[in-house]
Short mmCIF file of C-alpha atoms in Angstrom, two decimals:
data_model
loop_
_atom_site.label_atom_id
_atom_site.label_comp_id
_atom_site.label_asym_id
_atom_site.label_seq_id
_atom_site.Cartn_x
_atom_site.Cartn_y
_atom_site.Cartn_z
CA MET A 162 -117.08 -85.75 -16.80
CA ASP A 163 -119.06 -87.41 -14.01
CA ASP A 164 -121.89 -85.16 -12.80
CA LEU A 165 -121.01 -86.12 -9.23
CA HIS A 166 -117.93 -83.96 -9.62
CA LYS A 167 -119.70 -80.85 -10.83
CA LEU A 168 -121.47 -78.04 -9.06
CA LYS A 169 -123.34 -75.72 -11.37
CA LEU A 170 -124.94 -72.89 -9.43
CA LEU A 171 -128.10 -71.36 -10.76
CA ALA A 172 -130.12 -68.47 -9.34
CA GLN A 173 -132.73 -65.90 -10.31
CA GLY A 174 -131.93 -62.21 -9.96
CA LEU A 175 -133.20 -58.79 -10.97
CA VAL A 176 -132.03 -55.42 -12.18
CA LEU A 177 -132.79 -52.54 -9.83
CA ASN A 178 -133.13 -50.04 -12.68
CA ALA A 179 -135.31 -52.24 -14.90
CA ASP A 180 -138.60 -50.70 -16.02
CA VAL A 181 -140.78 -53.49 -14.71
CA GLY A 182 -143.75 -53.88 -12.43
CA ARG A 183 -144.63 -50.21 -12.06
CA GLY A 184 -147.30 -49.75 -9.43
CA THR A 185 -148.24 -51.74 -6.33
CA GLY A 186 -149.13 -55.00 -8.00
CA ALA A 187 -145.69 -56.46 -7.37
CA LEU A 188 -145.67 -56.02 -3.60
CA GLY A 189 -143.54 -58.56 -1.78
CA ALA A 190 -144.35 -60.34 1.44
CA VAL A 191 -142.47 -57.78 3.53
CA ALA A 192 -144.49 -54.90 2.11
CA GLU A 193 -147.64 -56.71 3.22
CA LEU A 194 -146.52 -57.02 6.85
CA ARG A 195 -148.39 -54.96 9.41
CA GLU A 196 -146.35 -52.62 11.58
CA ASP A 197 -146.91 -54.75 14.68
CA GLU A 198 -145.73 -57.86 12.81
CA ASP A 199 -142.49 -56.13 11.83
CA GLU A 200 -141.92 -54.36 15.14
CA ALA A 201 -138.98 -56.53 16.24
CA TYR A 202 -137.11 -55.82 13.01
CA PHE A 203 -137.43 -52.06 13.25
CA SER A 204 -136.79 -52.09 17.01
CA SER A 205 -133.45 -53.76 16.40
CA TYR A 206 -132.40 -50.77 14.30
CA GLY A 207 -133.28 -48.46 17.18
CA HIS A 208 -130.20 -49.74 19.02
CA TYR A 209 -127.28 -47.40 18.53
CA SER A 210 -124.67 -50.18 18.49
CA ILE A 211 -125.98 -51.45 15.14
CA HIS A 212 -125.53 -48.04 13.55
CA GLU A 213 -122.11 -47.63 15.11
CA GLU A 214 -121.04 -50.97 13.63
CA MET A 215 -122.30 -50.00 10.18
CA LEU A 216 -120.69 -46.54 10.25
CA LYS A 217 -117.37 -48.03 11.38
CA ASP A 218 -117.51 -50.48 8.47
CA THR A 219 -115.25 -48.34 6.31
CA VAL A 220 -115.57 -50.57 3.25
CA ARG A 221 -119.34 -50.03 3.27
CA THR A 222 -119.51 -46.37 4.27
CA GLU A 223 -116.57 -45.05 2.28
CA SER A 224 -117.82 -46.83 -0.86
CA TYR A 225 -121.14 -45.00 -0.65
CA ARG A 226 -119.34 -41.73 0.12
CA ASP A 227 -116.88 -42.14 -2.75
CA PHE A 228 -119.65 -43.03 -5.19
CA MET A 229 -121.47 -39.78 -4.40
CA TYR A 230 -118.53 -37.43 -3.93
CA LEU A 231 -116.71 -38.68 -7.02
CA ASN A 232 -119.81 -38.42 -9.22
CA PRO A 233 -121.34 -35.01 -8.38
CA GLU A 234 -122.80 -34.75 -11.89
CA VAL A 235 -125.13 -37.63 -11.01
CA PHE A 236 -126.56 -35.73 -8.02
CA LYS A 237 -126.44 -32.11 -9.12
CA ASP A 238 -129.89 -30.51 -8.60
CA LYS A 239 -131.56 -33.93 -8.22
CA VAL A 240 -134.29 -35.06 -5.81
CA VAL A 241 -133.04 -38.07 -3.86
CA LEU A 242 -134.88 -40.63 -1.74
CA ASP A 243 -132.93 -42.53 0.94
CA VAL A 244 -134.80 -45.70 1.92
CA GLY A 245 -133.95 -46.84 5.44
CA CYS A 246 -131.83 -43.77 6.18
CA GLY A 247 -130.73 -44.72 9.72
CA THR A 248 -128.44 -41.99 11.07
CA GLY A 249 -128.84 -40.05 7.82
CA ILE A 250 -125.27 -40.53 6.65
CA LEU A 251 -126.20 -41.39 3.04
CA SER A 252 -128.71 -38.52 2.93
CA MET A 253 -126.01 -36.09 4.00
CA PHE A 254 -123.53 -37.52 1.50
CA ALA A 255 -126.13 -36.94 -1.23
CA ALA A 256 -126.77 -33.37 -0.09
CA ARG A 257 -123.07 -32.53 -0.10
CA ALA A 258 -122.73 -34.17 -3.52
CA GLY A 259 -125.12 -31.55 -4.91
CA ALA A 260 -128.68 -32.89 -4.53
CA LYS A 261 -131.18 -30.08 -4.23
CA MET A 262 -133.51 -32.13 -2.03
CA VAL A 263 -133.01 -35.36 -0.09
CA ILE A 264 -135.79 -37.27 1.63
CA GLY A 265 -134.78 -39.90 4.18
CA VAL A 266 -137.31 -42.43 5.46
CA ASP A 267 -136.86 -44.80 8.41
CA GLN A 268 -139.30 -46.56 10.71
CA SER A 269 -136.90 -47.08 13.65
CA GLU A 270 -136.40 -44.68 16.53
CA ILE A 271 -132.95 -43.74 15.21
CA ILE A 272 -134.72 -41.25 12.93
CA TYR A 273 -134.95 -38.78 15.84
CA GLN A 274 -131.18 -38.85 16.31
CA ALA A 275 -130.81 -38.45 12.55
CA MET A 276 -132.89 -35.27 12.69
CA ASP A 277 -130.52 -33.81 15.29
CA ILE A 278 -127.52 -34.90 13.22
CA VAL A 279 -128.86 -33.18 10.10
CA ARG A 280 -129.48 -29.97 12.04
CA SER A 281 -126.02 -30.16 13.62
CA ASN A 282 -124.54 -30.15 10.12
CA GLN A 283 -126.75 -27.29 8.85
CA LEU A 284 -128.33 -29.49 6.18
CA GLN A 285 -131.96 -29.20 7.29
CA ASP A 286 -132.78 -26.96 4.31
CA ARG A 287 -131.96 -29.79 1.88
CA VAL A 288 -132.51 -32.96 3.94
CA THR A 289 -136.02 -33.89 5.09
CA LEU A 290 -136.47 -36.93 7.34
CA ILE A 291 -139.72 -38.85 7.74
CA LYS A 292 -140.49 -41.53 10.32
CA GLY A 293 -142.44 -44.51 8.99
CA ARG A 294 -142.37 -47.44 6.60
CA ILE A 295 -141.79 -46.46 2.99
CA GLU A 296 -144.90 -48.47 2.13
CA GLU A 297 -147.03 -46.24 4.38
CA VAL A 298 -145.60 -42.71 4.46
CA LYS A 299 -146.53 -39.88 2.11
CA LEU A 300 -143.57 -38.13 0.52
CA PRO A 301 -143.57 -34.36 -0.06
CA VAL A 302 -142.96 -34.98 -3.78
CA GLU A 303 -144.62 -37.19 -6.37
CA LYS A 304 -141.41 -38.42 -8.00
CA VAL A 305 -137.69 -38.60 -7.23
CA ASP A 306 -134.71 -38.72 -9.57
CA ILE A 307 -132.54 -41.07 -7.51
CA ILE A 308 -133.12 -43.72 -4.86
CA ILE A 309 -130.21 -44.64 -2.61
CA SER A 310 -130.31 -47.32 0.03
CA GLU A 311 -128.04 -49.61 1.99
CA TRP A 312 -130.49 -52.50 1.90
CA MET A 313 -128.13 -55.47 1.79
CA GLY A 314 -128.24 -58.18 4.44
CA TYR A 315 -126.27 -61.36 5.04
CA PHE A 316 -125.96 -63.34 1.79
CA LEU A 317 -127.21 -60.11 0.15
CA LEU A 318 -130.91 -60.92 0.52
CA PHE A 319 -131.36 -61.50 4.27
CA GLU A 320 -133.84 -59.08 5.90
CA SER A 321 -135.65 -58.56 2.58
CA MET A 322 -135.23 -54.80 2.73
CA LEU A 323 -134.87 -55.00 -1.04
CA ASP A 324 -138.65 -55.40 -1.17
CA SER A 325 -139.03 -51.91 0.26
CA VAL A 326 -136.52 -50.44 -2.20
CA LEU A 327 -138.39 -52.00 -5.12
CA TYR A 328 -141.68 -50.70 -3.75
CA ALA A 329 -140.19 -47.20 -3.61
CA ARG A 330 -138.80 -47.60 -7.13
CA ASP A 331 -142.15 -48.64 -8.57
CA LEU A 332 -144.06 -45.86 -6.82
CA TYR A 333 -141.70 -42.89 -6.72
CA LEU A 334 -138.89 -43.19 -9.27
CA ALA A 335 -139.25 -40.81 -12.20
CA GLU A 336 -138.79 -42.08 -15.75
CA GLY A 337 -135.10 -42.27 -16.49
CA GLY A 338 -134.25 -42.23 -12.79
CA SER A 339 -131.72 -44.50 -11.08
CA VAL A 340 -131.47 -46.73 -8.02
CA TYR A 341 -128.10 -47.10 -6.31
CA PRO A 342 -126.37 -49.43 -5.90
CA ASP A 343 -127.51 -50.55 -9.34
CA ARG A 344 -125.78 -53.91 -9.70
CA CYS A 345 -125.05 -56.77 -7.32
CA THR A 346 -123.52 -60.22 -7.58
CA ILE A 347 -123.61 -63.23 -5.30
CA SER A 348 -120.57 -65.52 -5.35
CA LEU A 349 -120.27 -69.09 -4.11
CA ALA A 350 -117.08 -71.06 -3.56
CA ALA A 351 -116.05 -74.43 -2.13
CA VAL A 352 -114.39 -74.46 1.29
CA GLY A 353 -111.82 -77.01 2.44
CA ASP A 354 -111.62 -76.08 6.14
CA THR A 355 -111.19 -79.43 7.92
CA GLU A 356 -110.78 -77.76 11.30
CA LYS A 357 -114.09 -75.92 10.93
CA HIS A 358 -115.90 -79.11 10.00
CA GLN A 359 -114.36 -81.01 12.90
CA GLY A 360 -115.36 -78.30 15.35
CA ARG A 361 -118.90 -77.86 14.10
CA ILE A 362 -120.04 -81.21 12.65
CA ALA A 363 -117.70 -84.09 13.53
CA PHE A 364 -117.73 -82.82 17.13
CA TRP A 365 -121.09 -84.53 17.68
CA ASP A 366 -119.73 -88.00 16.97
CA ASP A 367 -118.16 -88.18 20.42
CA VAL A 368 -119.13 -85.65 23.09
CA TYR A 369 -117.40 -86.52 26.35
CA GLY A 370 -117.75 -90.19 25.50
CA PHE A 371 -121.39 -89.98 24.37
CA LYS A 372 -122.73 -90.39 20.83
CA MET A 373 -124.68 -87.32 19.76
CA ALA A 374 -124.52 -87.75 15.98
CA CYS A 375 -128.26 -87.10 15.75
CA MET A 376 -127.48 -83.44 16.53
CA LYS A 377 -125.85 -83.07 13.13
CA ARG A 378 -129.28 -82.96 11.52
CA ALA A 379 -130.12 -79.95 13.67
CA VAL A 380 -126.77 -78.19 13.30
CA VAL A 381 -126.10 -78.58 9.56
CA PRO A 382 -129.23 -76.67 8.37
CA GLU A 383 -128.17 -73.53 10.21
CA ALA A 384 -126.18 -71.25 7.92
CA VAL A 385 -123.27 -69.67 9.78
CA VAL A 386 -122.28 -66.00 9.39
CA GLN A 387 -118.56 -65.63 10.02
CA VAL A 388 -115.25 -64.43 8.58
CA LEU A 389 -113.41 -67.13 6.65
CA LYS A 390 -109.67 -67.33 6.14
CA PRO A 391 -108.92 -66.80 2.43
CA ASP A 392 -106.67 -69.85 2.30
CA THR A 393 -109.60 -72.14 3.14
CA LEU A 394 -111.14 -71.55 -0.30
CA ILE A 395 -110.35 -74.45 -2.65
CA SER A 396 -112.18 -73.24 -5.75
CA LYS A 397 -112.67 -70.22 -7.90
CA PRO A 398 -116.01 -68.61 -7.08
CA ALA A 399 -119.17 -69.04 -9.11
CA VAL A 400 -120.46 -65.53 -9.75
CA ILE A 401 -124.21 -65.14 -10.04
CA GLN A 402 -125.04 -61.90 -11.82
CA VAL A 403 -128.13 -60.10 -10.62
CA TYR A 404 -130.13 -59.81 -13.85
CA THR A 405 -133.76 -60.31 -14.82
CA HIS A 406 -132.98 -63.67 -16.36
CA THR A 407 -131.27 -66.79 -15.04
CA HIS A 408 -127.50 -67.08 -15.20
CA THR A 409 -125.58 -70.32 -14.90
CA ARG A 410 -122.04 -70.43 -13.56
CA TYR A 411 -119.60 -73.12 -12.51
CA ILE A 412 -117.36 -73.47 -9.51
CA GLU A 413 -113.98 -74.25 -10.99
CA ARG A 414 -111.32 -76.08 -9.00
CA LYS A 415 -108.08 -74.19 -8.44
CA LYS A 416 -106.07 -76.70 -6.38
CA VAL A 417 -105.08 -80.35 -6.52
CA THR A 418 -106.95 -83.17 -4.78
CA GLU A 419 -109.00 -81.74 -1.91
CA ILE A 420 -112.10 -82.43 0.16
CA TYR A 421 -114.65 -79.70 0.45
CA TRP A 422 -116.56 -79.40 3.68
CA ALA A 423 -118.69 -76.35 3.04
CA ILE A 424 -119.83 -73.71 0.56
CA VAL A 425 -119.30 -70.04 1.28
CA GLY A 426 -121.47 -67.23 -0.08
CA TYR A 427 -120.72 -63.51 -0.28
CA PHE A 428 -121.69 -60.54 -2.44
CA ASP A 429 -120.21 -57.65 -4.38
CA ILE A 430 -121.85 -54.27 -4.87
CA PHE A 431 -121.45 -51.95 -7.87
CA PHE A 432 -122.22 -48.26 -8.45
CA ASP A 433 -122.08 -48.11 -12.24
CA ARG A 434 -124.94 -46.37 -13.99
CA ASP A 435 -124.07 -42.92 -15.37
CA CYS A 436 -120.96 -42.84 -13.18
CA GLY A 437 -117.75 -41.46 -14.61
CA ASN A 438 -116.01 -42.83 -11.53
CA LYS A 439 -117.39 -46.28 -10.86
CA VAL A 440 -117.19 -47.72 -7.35
CA VAL A 441 -117.32 -51.35 -6.26
CA PHE A 442 -116.86 -53.18 -2.99
CA SER A 443 -116.78 -56.84 -2.00
CA THR A 444 -117.74 -58.77 1.13
CA GLY A 445 -115.61 -61.77 0.16
CA PRO A 446 -112.96 -63.44 2.35
CA GLN A 447 -110.10 -62.28 0.10
CA VAL A 448 -110.53 -58.59 0.94
CA THR A 449 -110.96 -56.30 3.96
CA LYS A 450 -113.71 -57.72 6.16
CA THR A 451 -117.10 -56.03 6.47
CA HIS A 452 -119.89 -56.33 9.03
CA TRP A 453 -121.65 -58.68 6.57
CA LYS A 454 -118.78 -61.20 6.89
CA GLN A 455 -119.53 -64.34 4.80
CA THR A 456 -122.28 -66.94 4.93
CA VAL A 457 -121.11 -70.55 5.33
CA PHE A 458 -123.16 -73.62 4.45
CA LEU A 459 -121.62 -76.69 6.10
CA LEU A 460 -121.91 -80.15 4.54
CA GLU A 461 -122.67 -83.07 6.83
CA ASN A 462 -120.62 -85.37 4.62
CA PRO A 463 -117.52 -83.92 2.92
CA ILE A 464 -117.09 -84.38 -0.83
CA PRO A 465 -113.73 -85.28 -2.45
CA VAL A 466 -112.81 -83.40 -5.63
CA GLN A 467 -109.93 -83.42 -8.11
CA ALA A 468 -108.05 -80.58 -9.74
CA GLY A 469 -109.85 -79.20 -12.79
CA GLU A 470 -113.23 -80.66 -11.95
CA GLU A 471 -116.42 -78.63 -12.14
CA LEU A 472 -118.85 -79.16 -9.29
CA GLN A 473 -122.43 -79.20 -10.50
CA GLY A 474 -125.63 -78.52 -8.61
CA ARG A 475 -128.44 -76.05 -8.05
CA ILE A 476 -129.23 -73.35 -5.51
CA THR A 477 -132.71 -72.07 -4.67
CA VAL A 478 -133.32 -69.07 -2.41
CA ARG A 479 -136.77 -68.37 -0.98
CA LYS A 480 -138.30 -66.43 1.86
CA ASN A 481 -139.51 -68.05 5.06
CA LYS A 482 -143.30 -67.66 4.90
CA LYS A 483 -143.48 -67.39 8.69
CA ASP A 484 -140.77 -64.72 8.75
CA PRO A 485 -140.34 -63.07 5.33
CA ARG A 486 -137.17 -61.30 6.43
CA SER A 487 -135.35 -64.63 6.85
CA LEU A 488 -134.32 -67.06 4.11
CA PHE A 489 -134.37 -70.72 3.18
CA ILE A 490 -131.47 -71.63 0.90
CA THR A 491 -131.50 -75.06 -0.76
CA PHE A 492 -128.53 -76.72 -2.44
CA ASP A 493 -128.80 -79.75 -4.74
CA LEU A 494 -125.29 -81.20 -4.74
CA HIS A 495 -124.37 -84.61 -6.10
CA ASP A 496 -126.94 -86.97 -4.54
CA MET A 497 -127.55 -84.63 -1.59
CA LYS A 498 -130.26 -82.01 -1.12
CA GLN A 499 -129.93 -79.75 1.89
CA THR A 500 -131.97 -76.72 2.96
CA TYR A 501 -130.36 -74.13 5.21
CA SER A 502 -132.03 -71.42 7.25
CA LEU A 503 -130.58 -67.93 7.58
CA GLN A 504 -132.29 -66.03 10.36
#
């Protein structure tokens, strides 16, 4: 089969519970940021509307709740660390699931509201909240049994909060302890939304009678976060497992002759380890929407494909050195190489 009709997606991942890199030698770029350099990020989480949006995301919040409430044996008499605790909702779930001590850490101003919330629910004897970056605070214990965190950003990795979770894991997680969620996947699929392409890319060919095609080069590299209609997907997804080694997957066509105008990315989250009642949720377009929506990578030039073809290529994800919480995502597709920014 012609390689021009294949898209093989390759990415590097990691296992949150792997016994690797213990200690501070594996600090990521975000962990190295000074507080003043990261002030805008933490200030954004001081706005109550962000927390309201996350709490009202029932797919997200109820999945965390169900994982803890349906697996009390995992939390019974355990010491739990909640990284980026926000309003303290996960900390309180953990306490009610049976944890003997929960420590929540957050650098944003929302921590003060969280303290009032914990007291309002008479959980102050089991839930301790600390303001500060996890890389800088001193916990009241040397080790914890469990780390919980809702660290995921757009396209899973945006915001790079995972760096902080891994830092906490390497420094505070006891031998045999667990990090939750413990497994994640990123999926990519081809999109055949002609209307979307016309509105976003082809639009610049004729703008009120003027040629503005040069704008395409500025517009295309911007990844778009939005909710896609499920019927715009024209392929089965390529699932990239988050493991310590590289996995290769293929996007497999599921319809007859089509033209694909974009690639969509989304992620799935799993609570598996030691859980009698496993919980999973997806941010894909086929299921109930979440506040993460999906991430769309538009192609300047659409690519025709045939039923049964495999679309081959390569994806590379890296941090923006100037802003480590944002991402550069590069696709090698056919004879095209395009880098997108997600910020």
